[in-house]
CSV table of C-alpha atoms and ligand atoms in Angstrom, one decimal:
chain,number,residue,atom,x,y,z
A,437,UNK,CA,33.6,-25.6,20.2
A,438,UNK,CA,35.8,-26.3,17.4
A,439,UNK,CA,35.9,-23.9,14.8
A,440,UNK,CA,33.5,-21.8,16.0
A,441,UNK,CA,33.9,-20.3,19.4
A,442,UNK,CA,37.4,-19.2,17.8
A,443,UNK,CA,34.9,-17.2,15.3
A,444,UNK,CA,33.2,-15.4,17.5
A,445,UNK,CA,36.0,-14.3,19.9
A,446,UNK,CA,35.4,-10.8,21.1
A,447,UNK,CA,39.1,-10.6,21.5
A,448,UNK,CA,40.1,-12.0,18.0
A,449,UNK,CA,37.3,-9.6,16.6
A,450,UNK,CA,38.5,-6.3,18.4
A,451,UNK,CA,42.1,-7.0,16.7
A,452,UNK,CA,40.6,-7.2,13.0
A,453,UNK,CA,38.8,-4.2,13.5
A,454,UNK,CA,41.9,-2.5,15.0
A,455,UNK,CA,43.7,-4.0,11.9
A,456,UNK,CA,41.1,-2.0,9.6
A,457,UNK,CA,41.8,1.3,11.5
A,458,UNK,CA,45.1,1.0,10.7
A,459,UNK,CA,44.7,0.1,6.9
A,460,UNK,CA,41.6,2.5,6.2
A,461,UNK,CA,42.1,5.9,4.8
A,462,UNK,CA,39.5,7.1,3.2
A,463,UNK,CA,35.3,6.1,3.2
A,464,UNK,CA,34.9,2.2,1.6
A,465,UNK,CA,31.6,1.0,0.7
A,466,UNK,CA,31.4,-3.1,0.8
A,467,UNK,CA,28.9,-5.2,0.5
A,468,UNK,CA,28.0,-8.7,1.8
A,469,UNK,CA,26.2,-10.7,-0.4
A,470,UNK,CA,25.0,-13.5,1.7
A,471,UNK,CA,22.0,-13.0,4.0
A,472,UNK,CA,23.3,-15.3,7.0
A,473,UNK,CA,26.6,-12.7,6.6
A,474,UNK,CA,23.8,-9.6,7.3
A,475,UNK,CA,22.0,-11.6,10.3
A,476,UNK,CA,26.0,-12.2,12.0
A,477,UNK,CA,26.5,-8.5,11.3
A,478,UNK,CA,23.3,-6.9,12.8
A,479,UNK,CA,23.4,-9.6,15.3
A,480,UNK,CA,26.8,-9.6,16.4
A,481,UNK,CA,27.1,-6.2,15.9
A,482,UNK,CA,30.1,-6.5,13.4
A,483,UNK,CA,29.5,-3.2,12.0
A,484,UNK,CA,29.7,-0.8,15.6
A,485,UNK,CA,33.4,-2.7,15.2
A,486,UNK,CA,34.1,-0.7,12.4
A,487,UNK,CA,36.0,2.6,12.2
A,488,UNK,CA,33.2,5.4,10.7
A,489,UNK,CA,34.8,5.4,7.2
A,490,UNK,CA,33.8,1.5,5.9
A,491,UNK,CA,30.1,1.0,5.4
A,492,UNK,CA,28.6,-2.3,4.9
A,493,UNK,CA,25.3,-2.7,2.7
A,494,UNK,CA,23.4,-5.8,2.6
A,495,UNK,CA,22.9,-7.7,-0.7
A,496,UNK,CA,20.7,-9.8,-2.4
A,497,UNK,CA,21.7,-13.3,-1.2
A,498,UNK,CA,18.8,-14.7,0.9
A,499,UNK,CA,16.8,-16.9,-1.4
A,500,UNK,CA,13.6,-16.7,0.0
A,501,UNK,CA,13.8,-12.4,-0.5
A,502,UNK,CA,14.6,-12.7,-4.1
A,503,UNK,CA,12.1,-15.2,-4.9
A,504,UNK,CA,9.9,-13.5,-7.5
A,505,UNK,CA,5.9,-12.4,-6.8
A,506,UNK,CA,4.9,-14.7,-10.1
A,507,UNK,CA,7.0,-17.7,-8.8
A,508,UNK,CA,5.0,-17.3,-5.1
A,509,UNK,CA,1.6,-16.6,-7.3
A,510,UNK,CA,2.1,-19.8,-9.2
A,511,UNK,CA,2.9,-21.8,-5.7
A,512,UNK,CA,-0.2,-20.6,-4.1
A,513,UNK,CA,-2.3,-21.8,-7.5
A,514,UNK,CA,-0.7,-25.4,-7.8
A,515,UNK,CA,-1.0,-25.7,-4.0
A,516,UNK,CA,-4.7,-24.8,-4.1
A,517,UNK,CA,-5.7,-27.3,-6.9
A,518,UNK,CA,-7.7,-30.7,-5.4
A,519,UNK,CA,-5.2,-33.6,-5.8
A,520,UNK,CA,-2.2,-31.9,-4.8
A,521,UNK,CA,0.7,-32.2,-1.7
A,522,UNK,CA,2.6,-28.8,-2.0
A,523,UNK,CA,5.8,-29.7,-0.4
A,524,UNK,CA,8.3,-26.6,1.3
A,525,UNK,CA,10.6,-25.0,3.4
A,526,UNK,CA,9.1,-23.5,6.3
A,527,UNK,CA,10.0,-19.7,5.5
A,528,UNK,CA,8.7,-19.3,2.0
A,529,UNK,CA,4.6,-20.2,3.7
A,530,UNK,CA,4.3,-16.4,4.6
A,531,UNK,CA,6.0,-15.0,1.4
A,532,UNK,CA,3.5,-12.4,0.1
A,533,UNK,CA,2.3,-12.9,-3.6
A,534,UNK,CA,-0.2,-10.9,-5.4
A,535,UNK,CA,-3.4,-12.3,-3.3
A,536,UNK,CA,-2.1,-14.6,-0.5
A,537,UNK,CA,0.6,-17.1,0.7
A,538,UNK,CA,1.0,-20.5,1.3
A,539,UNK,CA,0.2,-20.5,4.5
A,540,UNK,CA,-3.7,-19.1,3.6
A,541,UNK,CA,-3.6,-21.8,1.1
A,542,UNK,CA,-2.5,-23.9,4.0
A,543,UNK,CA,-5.2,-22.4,6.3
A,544,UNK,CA,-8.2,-22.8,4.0
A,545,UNK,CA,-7.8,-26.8,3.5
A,546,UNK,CA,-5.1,-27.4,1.1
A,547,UNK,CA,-1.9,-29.4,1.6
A,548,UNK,CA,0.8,-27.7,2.4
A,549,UNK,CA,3.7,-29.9,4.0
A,550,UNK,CA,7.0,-27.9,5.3
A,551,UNK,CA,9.6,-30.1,4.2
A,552,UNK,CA,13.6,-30.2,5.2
A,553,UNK,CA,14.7,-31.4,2.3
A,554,UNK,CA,13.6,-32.0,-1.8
A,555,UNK,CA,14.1,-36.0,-0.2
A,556,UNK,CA,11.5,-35.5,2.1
A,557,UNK,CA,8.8,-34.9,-0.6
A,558,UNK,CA,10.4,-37.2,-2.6
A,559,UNK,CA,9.5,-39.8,0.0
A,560,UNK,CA,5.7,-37.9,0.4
A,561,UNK,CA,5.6,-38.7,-3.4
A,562,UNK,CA,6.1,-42.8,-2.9
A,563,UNK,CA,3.9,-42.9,-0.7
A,564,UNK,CA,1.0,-40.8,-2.1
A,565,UNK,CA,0.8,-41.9,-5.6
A,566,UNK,CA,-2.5,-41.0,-5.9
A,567,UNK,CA,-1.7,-37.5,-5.5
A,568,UNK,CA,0.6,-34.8,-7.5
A,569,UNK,CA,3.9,-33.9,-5.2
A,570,UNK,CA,5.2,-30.4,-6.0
A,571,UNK,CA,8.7,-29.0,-4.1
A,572,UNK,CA,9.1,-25.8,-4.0
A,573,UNK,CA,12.7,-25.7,-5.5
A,574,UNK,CA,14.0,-22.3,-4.3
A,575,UNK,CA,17.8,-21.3,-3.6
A,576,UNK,CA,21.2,-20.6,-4.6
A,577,UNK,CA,23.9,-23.0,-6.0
A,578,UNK,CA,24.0,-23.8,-2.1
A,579,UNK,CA,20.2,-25.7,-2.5
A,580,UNK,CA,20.7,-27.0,-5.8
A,581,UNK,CA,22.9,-29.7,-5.7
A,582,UNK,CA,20.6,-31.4,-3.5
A,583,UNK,CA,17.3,-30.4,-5.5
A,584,UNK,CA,18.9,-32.0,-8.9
A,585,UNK,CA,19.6,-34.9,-7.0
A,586,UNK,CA,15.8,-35.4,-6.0
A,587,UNK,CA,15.1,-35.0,-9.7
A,588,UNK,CA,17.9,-37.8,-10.4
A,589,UNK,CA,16.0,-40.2,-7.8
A,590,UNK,CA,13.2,-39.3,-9.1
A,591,UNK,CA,13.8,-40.3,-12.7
A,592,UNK,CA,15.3,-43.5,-11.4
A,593,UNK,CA,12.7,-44.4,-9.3
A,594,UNK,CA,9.8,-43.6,-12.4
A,595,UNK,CA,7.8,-40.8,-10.0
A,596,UNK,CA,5.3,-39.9,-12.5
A,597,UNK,CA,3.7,-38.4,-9.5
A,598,UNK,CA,6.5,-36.0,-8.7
A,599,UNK,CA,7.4,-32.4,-10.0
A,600,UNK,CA,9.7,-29.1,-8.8
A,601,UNK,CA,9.1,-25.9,-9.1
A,602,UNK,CA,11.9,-24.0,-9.5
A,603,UNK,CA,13.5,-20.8,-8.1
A,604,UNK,CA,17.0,-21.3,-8.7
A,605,UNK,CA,18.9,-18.3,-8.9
A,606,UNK,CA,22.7,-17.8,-9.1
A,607,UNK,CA,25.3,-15.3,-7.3
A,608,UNK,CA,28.0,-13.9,-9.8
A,609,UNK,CA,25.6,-12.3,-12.0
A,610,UNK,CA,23.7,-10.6,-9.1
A,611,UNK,CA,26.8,-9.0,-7.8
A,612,UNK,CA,27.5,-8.1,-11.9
A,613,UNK,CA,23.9,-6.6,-11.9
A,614,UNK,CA,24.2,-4.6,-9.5
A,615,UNK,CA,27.8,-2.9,-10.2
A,616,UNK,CA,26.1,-2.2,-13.4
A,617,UNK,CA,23.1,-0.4,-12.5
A,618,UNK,CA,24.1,3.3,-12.7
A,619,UNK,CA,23.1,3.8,-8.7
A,620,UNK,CA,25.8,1.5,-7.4
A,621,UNK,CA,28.0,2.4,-4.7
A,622,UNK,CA,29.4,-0.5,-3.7
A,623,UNK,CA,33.1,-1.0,-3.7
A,624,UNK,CA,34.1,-4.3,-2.6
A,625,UNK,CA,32.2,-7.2,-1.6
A,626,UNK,CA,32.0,-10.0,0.3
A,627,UNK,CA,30.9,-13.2,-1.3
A,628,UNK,CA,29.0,-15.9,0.3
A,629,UNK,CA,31.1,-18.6,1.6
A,630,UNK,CA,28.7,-21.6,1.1
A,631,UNK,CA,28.0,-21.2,-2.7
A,632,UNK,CA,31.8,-20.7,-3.0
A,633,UNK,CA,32.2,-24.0,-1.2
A,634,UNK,CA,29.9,-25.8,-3.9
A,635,UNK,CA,30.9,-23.4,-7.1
A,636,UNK,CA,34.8,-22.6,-6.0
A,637,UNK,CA,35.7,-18.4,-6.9
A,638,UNK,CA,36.9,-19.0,-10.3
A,639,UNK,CA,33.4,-17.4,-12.0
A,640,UNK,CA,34.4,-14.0,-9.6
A,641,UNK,CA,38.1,-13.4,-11.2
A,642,UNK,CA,36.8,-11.9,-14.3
A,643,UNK,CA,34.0,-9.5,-12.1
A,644,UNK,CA,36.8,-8.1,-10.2
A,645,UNK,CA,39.1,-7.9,-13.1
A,646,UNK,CA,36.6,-6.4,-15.2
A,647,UNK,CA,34.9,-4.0,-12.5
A,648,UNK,CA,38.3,-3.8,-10.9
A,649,UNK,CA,36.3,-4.5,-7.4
A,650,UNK,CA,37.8,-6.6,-4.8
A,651,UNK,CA,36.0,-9.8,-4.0
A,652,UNK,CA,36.9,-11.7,-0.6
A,653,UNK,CA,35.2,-15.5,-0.1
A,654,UNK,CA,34.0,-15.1,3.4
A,655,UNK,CA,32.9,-17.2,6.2
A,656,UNK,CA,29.9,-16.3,8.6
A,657,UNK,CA,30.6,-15.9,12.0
A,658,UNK,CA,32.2,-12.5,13.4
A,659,UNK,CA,35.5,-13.1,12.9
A,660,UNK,CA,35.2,-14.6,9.4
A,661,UNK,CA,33.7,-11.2,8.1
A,662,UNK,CA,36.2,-9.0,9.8
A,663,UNK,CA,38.9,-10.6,8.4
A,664,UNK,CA,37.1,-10.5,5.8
A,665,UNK,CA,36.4,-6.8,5.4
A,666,UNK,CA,40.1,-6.4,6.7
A,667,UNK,CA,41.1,-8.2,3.3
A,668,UNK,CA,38.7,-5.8,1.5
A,669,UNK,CA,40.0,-2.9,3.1
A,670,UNK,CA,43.5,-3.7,2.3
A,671,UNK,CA,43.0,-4.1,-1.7
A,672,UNK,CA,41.0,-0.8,-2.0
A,673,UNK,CA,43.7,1.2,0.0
A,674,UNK,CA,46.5,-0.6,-2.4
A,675,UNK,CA,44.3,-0.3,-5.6
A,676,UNK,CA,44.3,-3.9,-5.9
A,677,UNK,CA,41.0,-5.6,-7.2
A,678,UNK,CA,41.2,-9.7,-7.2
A,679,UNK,CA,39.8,-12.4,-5.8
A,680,UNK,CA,40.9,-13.5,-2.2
A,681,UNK,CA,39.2,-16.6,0.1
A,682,UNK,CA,39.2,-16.1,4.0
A,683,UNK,CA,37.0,-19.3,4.1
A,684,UNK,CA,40.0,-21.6,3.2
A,685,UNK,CA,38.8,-24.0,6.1
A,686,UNK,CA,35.7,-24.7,4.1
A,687,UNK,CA,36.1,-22.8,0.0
A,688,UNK,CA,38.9,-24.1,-2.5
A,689,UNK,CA,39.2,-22.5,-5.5
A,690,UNK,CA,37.8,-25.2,-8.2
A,691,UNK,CA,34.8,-26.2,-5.7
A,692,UNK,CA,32.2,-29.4,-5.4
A,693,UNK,CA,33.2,-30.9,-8.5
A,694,UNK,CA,30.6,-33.7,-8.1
A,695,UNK,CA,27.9,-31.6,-7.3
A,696,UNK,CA,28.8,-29.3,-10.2
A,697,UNK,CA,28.5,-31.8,-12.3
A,698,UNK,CA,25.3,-33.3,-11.0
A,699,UNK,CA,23.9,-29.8,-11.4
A,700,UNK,CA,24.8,-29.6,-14.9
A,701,UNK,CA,23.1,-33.0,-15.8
A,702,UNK,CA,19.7,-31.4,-14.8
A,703,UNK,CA,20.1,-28.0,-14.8
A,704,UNK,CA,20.8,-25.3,-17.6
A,705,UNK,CA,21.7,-22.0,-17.1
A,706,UNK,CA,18.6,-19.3,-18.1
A,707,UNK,CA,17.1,-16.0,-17.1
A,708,UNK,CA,15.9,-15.2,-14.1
A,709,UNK,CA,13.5,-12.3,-12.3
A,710,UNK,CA,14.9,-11.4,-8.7
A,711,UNK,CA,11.8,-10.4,-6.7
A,712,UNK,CA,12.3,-6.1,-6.5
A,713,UNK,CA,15.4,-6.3,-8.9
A,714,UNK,CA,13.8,-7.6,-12.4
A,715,UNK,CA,15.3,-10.1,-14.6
A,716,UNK,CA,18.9,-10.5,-14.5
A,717,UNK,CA,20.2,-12.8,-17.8
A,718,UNK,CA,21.9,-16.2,-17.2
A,719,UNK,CA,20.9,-15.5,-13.4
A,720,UNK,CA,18.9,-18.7,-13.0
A,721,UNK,CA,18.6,-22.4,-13.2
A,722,UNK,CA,15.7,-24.0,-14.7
A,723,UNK,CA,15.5,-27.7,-15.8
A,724,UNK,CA,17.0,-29.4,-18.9
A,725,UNK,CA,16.9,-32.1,-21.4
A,726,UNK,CA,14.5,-35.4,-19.8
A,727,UNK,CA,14.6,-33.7,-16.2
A,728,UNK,CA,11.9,-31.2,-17.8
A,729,UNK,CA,9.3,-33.9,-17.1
A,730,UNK,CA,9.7,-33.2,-13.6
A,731,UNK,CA,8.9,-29.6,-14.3
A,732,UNK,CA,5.9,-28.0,-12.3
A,733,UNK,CA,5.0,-25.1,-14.5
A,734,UNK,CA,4.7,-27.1,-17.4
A,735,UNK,CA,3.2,-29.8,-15.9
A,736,UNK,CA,0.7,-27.3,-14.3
A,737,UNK,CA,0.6,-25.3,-17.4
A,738,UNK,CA,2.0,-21.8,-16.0
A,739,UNK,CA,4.9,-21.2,-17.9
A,740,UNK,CA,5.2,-18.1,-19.4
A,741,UNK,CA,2.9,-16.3,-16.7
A,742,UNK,CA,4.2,-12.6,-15.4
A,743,UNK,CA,2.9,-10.5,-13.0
A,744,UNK,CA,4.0,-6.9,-11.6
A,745,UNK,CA,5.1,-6.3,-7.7
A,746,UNK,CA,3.0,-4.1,-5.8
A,747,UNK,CA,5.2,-0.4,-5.0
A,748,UNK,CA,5.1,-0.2,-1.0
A,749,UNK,CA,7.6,-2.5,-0.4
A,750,UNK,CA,11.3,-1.0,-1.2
A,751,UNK,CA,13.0,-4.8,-1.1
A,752,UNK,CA,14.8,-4.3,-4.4
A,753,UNK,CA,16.3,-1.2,-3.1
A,754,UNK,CA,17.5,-3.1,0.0
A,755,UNK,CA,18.2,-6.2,-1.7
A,756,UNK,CA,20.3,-3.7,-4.2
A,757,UNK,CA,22.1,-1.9,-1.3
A,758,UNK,CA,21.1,1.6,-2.3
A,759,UNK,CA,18.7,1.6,1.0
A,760,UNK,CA,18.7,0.4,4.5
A,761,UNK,CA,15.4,-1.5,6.2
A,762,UNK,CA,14.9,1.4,8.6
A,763,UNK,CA,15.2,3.9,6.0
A,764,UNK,CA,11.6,2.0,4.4
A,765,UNK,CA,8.9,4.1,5.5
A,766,UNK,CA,6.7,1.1,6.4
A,767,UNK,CA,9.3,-0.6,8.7
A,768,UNK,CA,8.4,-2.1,12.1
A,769,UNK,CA,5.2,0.1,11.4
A,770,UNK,CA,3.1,-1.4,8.6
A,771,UNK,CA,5.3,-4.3,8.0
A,772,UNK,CA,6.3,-6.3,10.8
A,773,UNK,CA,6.9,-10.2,10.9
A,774,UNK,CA,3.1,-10.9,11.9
A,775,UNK,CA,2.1,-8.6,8.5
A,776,UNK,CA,5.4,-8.9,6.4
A,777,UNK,CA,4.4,-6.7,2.9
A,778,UNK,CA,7.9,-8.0,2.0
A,779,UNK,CA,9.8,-11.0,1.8
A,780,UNK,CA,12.5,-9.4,3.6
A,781,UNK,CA,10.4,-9.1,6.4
A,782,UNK,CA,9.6,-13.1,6.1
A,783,UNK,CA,12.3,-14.7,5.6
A,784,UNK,CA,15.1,-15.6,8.3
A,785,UNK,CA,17.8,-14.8,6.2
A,786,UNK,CA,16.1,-11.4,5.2
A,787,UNK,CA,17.7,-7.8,5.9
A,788,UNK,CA,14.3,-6.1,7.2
A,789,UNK,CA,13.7,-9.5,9.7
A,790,UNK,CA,17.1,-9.1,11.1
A,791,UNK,CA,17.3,-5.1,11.6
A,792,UNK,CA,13.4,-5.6,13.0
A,793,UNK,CA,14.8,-8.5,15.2
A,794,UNK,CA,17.9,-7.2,16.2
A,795,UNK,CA,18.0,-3.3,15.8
A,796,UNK,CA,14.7,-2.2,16.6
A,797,UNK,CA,14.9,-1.0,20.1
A,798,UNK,CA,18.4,-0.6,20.9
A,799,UNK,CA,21.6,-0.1,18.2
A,800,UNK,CA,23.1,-3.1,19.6
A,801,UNK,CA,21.5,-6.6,20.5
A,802,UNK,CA,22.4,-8.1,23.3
A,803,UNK,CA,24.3,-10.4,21.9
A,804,UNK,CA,27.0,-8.2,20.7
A,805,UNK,CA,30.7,-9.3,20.7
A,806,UNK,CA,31.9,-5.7,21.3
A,807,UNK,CA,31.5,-5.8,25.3
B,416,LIG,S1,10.3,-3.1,5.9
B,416,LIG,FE1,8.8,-4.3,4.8
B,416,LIG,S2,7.9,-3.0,3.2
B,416,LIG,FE2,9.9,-2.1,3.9
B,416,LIG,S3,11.4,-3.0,2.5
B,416,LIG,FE3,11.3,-4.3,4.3
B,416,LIG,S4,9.9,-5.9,3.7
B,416,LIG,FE4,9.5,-4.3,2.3
């Protein structure tokens, strides 16, 4: 298949990592931002490639993981209200808040549709206008393109019915978060090449100039993230930090343009809490201007509402890369998939679901490229 058997080449792959033995002098940490990059790693097992000195740590870029408690809390009390059609992707349903998910809201009478797309329950909402249609707008620049369009439709079409609430959160200033927290150990990174392909790299030139930390726009299948972590490799050896794109077959530099734009007609740029990280300023997207009518928390009246995370589960730490899923004292023991305590555990993109998936029983899955 056309530009993707070629990325998963077991061949192509062996070269890259050969390439990074050759380069690599000294211990590199690097970290991949992007969930779907952690689930091709553990999967695919990228990182048994790699000579002993480069260590990969997972970051926070799965949308469902960083999705804050109060944000699921708030979910769980609009979809429990009479007169409502709670509209969402499948993998936030089992997303622990403070006292329950959507799925028990699901289980105990109320209605909870999984939806594919913000269209979807924009269609739920024309035909329902009896009823109040919530989407559950959660995401990266990746989701939110699409989301602002729904609101767009929505305002043309006059859905009085019709409301999102959001959960947009944005990459750059995660990865600036976490090189500033005084733990970090992360040395390079690899940023996800979907958000790139809506947002283009220019917003990552000042983070590596300014952190001098190399920053490579990276695909998602094996071959993608050696190449890569080869391209990482090379700047930290030469003491080079800028921004480099492997994805070139999908990322250009300046981005969607369109879709930017659309995003800044309904979106503005605001603080945002990372479930396990705390807030991180300008980190999120809520909406702006006339699209605030379409706003679920004010509609429902729960703006403004905080609550704390319970301590068990070490997420933030994960999500931070100062800790590993296996190194959590409650993994594949107390939290599994069927009891997640954390979202990491729930969601498909999430570092504990893919080491549990993948890595629980044997150091490479079956799958592996490295034959
Ligand atoms: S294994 Fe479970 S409790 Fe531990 S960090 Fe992952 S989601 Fe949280």
């Amino acid at each position: 298949m056309k530009y993707l058997d070629e990325y998963r080449d077991g061949r192509a792959a062996r070269e890259f990592a050969k390439a990074i033995a050759r380069v690599v002098t000294r211990p590199w940490i690097i970290m991949e931002v992007c969930g779907g990059q952690t689930h091709a790693i553990v999967k695919f097992g990228v990182d048994e490639l790699l000579p002993k000195e480069i260590t990969l740590l997972h970051g926070p870029g799965c949308p469902v993981c960083v999705t804050p408690v109060e944000l699921i809390d708030k979910a769980v009390e609009i979809a429990s209200r009479p007169g409502v059609i709670f509209a969402s992707f499948g993998d936030m349903l089992r997303v622990p808040g403070t006292s329950g998910d959507l799925l028990s809201v699901k289980a105990s009478g109320g209605d909870v549709r999984i939806v594919y797309s913000p269209l979807d329950a924009l269609k739920i909402a024309r035909e329902n206008p009896e009823k109040e249609i919530v989407f559950f707008a959660v995401g990266f620049e990746t989701t939110a393109p699409a989301n602002a369009m729904a609101a767009v439709q929505a305002k043309q079409m006059e859905l009085k019915n019709f409301s999102l609430l959001v959960s947009h959160v944005l990459v750059p200033p995660a990865i600036e978060a976490i090189l500033s927290f005084s733990d970090n150990r992360v040395q390079g990174f690899l940023a996800a090449g979907h958000v790139c392909a809506v947002m283009g790299y220019t917003e990552y030139e000042p983070i590596a100039s300014n952190y001098h930390v190399p920053i490579i726009v990276a695909g998602f299948e094996p071959v993608d993230i050696l190449q890569g972590i080869y391209m990482c490799v090379r700047q930290l050896e030469e003491g080079r930090a800028t921004v480099e794109n492997q994805y070139s077959r999908v990322v250009n530099r300046a981005g969607n343009l369109p879709a930017q734009k659309l995003m800044r007609e309904v979106f503005r740029v605001i603080p945002r809490k990372w479930r396990g990280i705390g807030e991180i300023p300008f980190s999120g997207l809520g909406l702006e201007g006339e699209y605030k009518f379409f706003d679920a928390e004010l509609r429902f009246d729960l703006a403004g509402r905080s609550v704390e995370e319970a301590s068990e589960c070490i997420s933030g730490l994960i999500l931070r890369g100062v800790k590993k899923p296996p190194e959590c004292p409650a993994f594949a023991a107390r939290c599994n998939p069927e009891h997640p305590l954390g979202a990491t555990m729930v969601s498909s993109e999430g570092a504990c679901a893919a080491y549990y998936r993948y890595r629980r029983f044997q150091p490479l899955s079956d799958n592996s490229i490295i034959g």
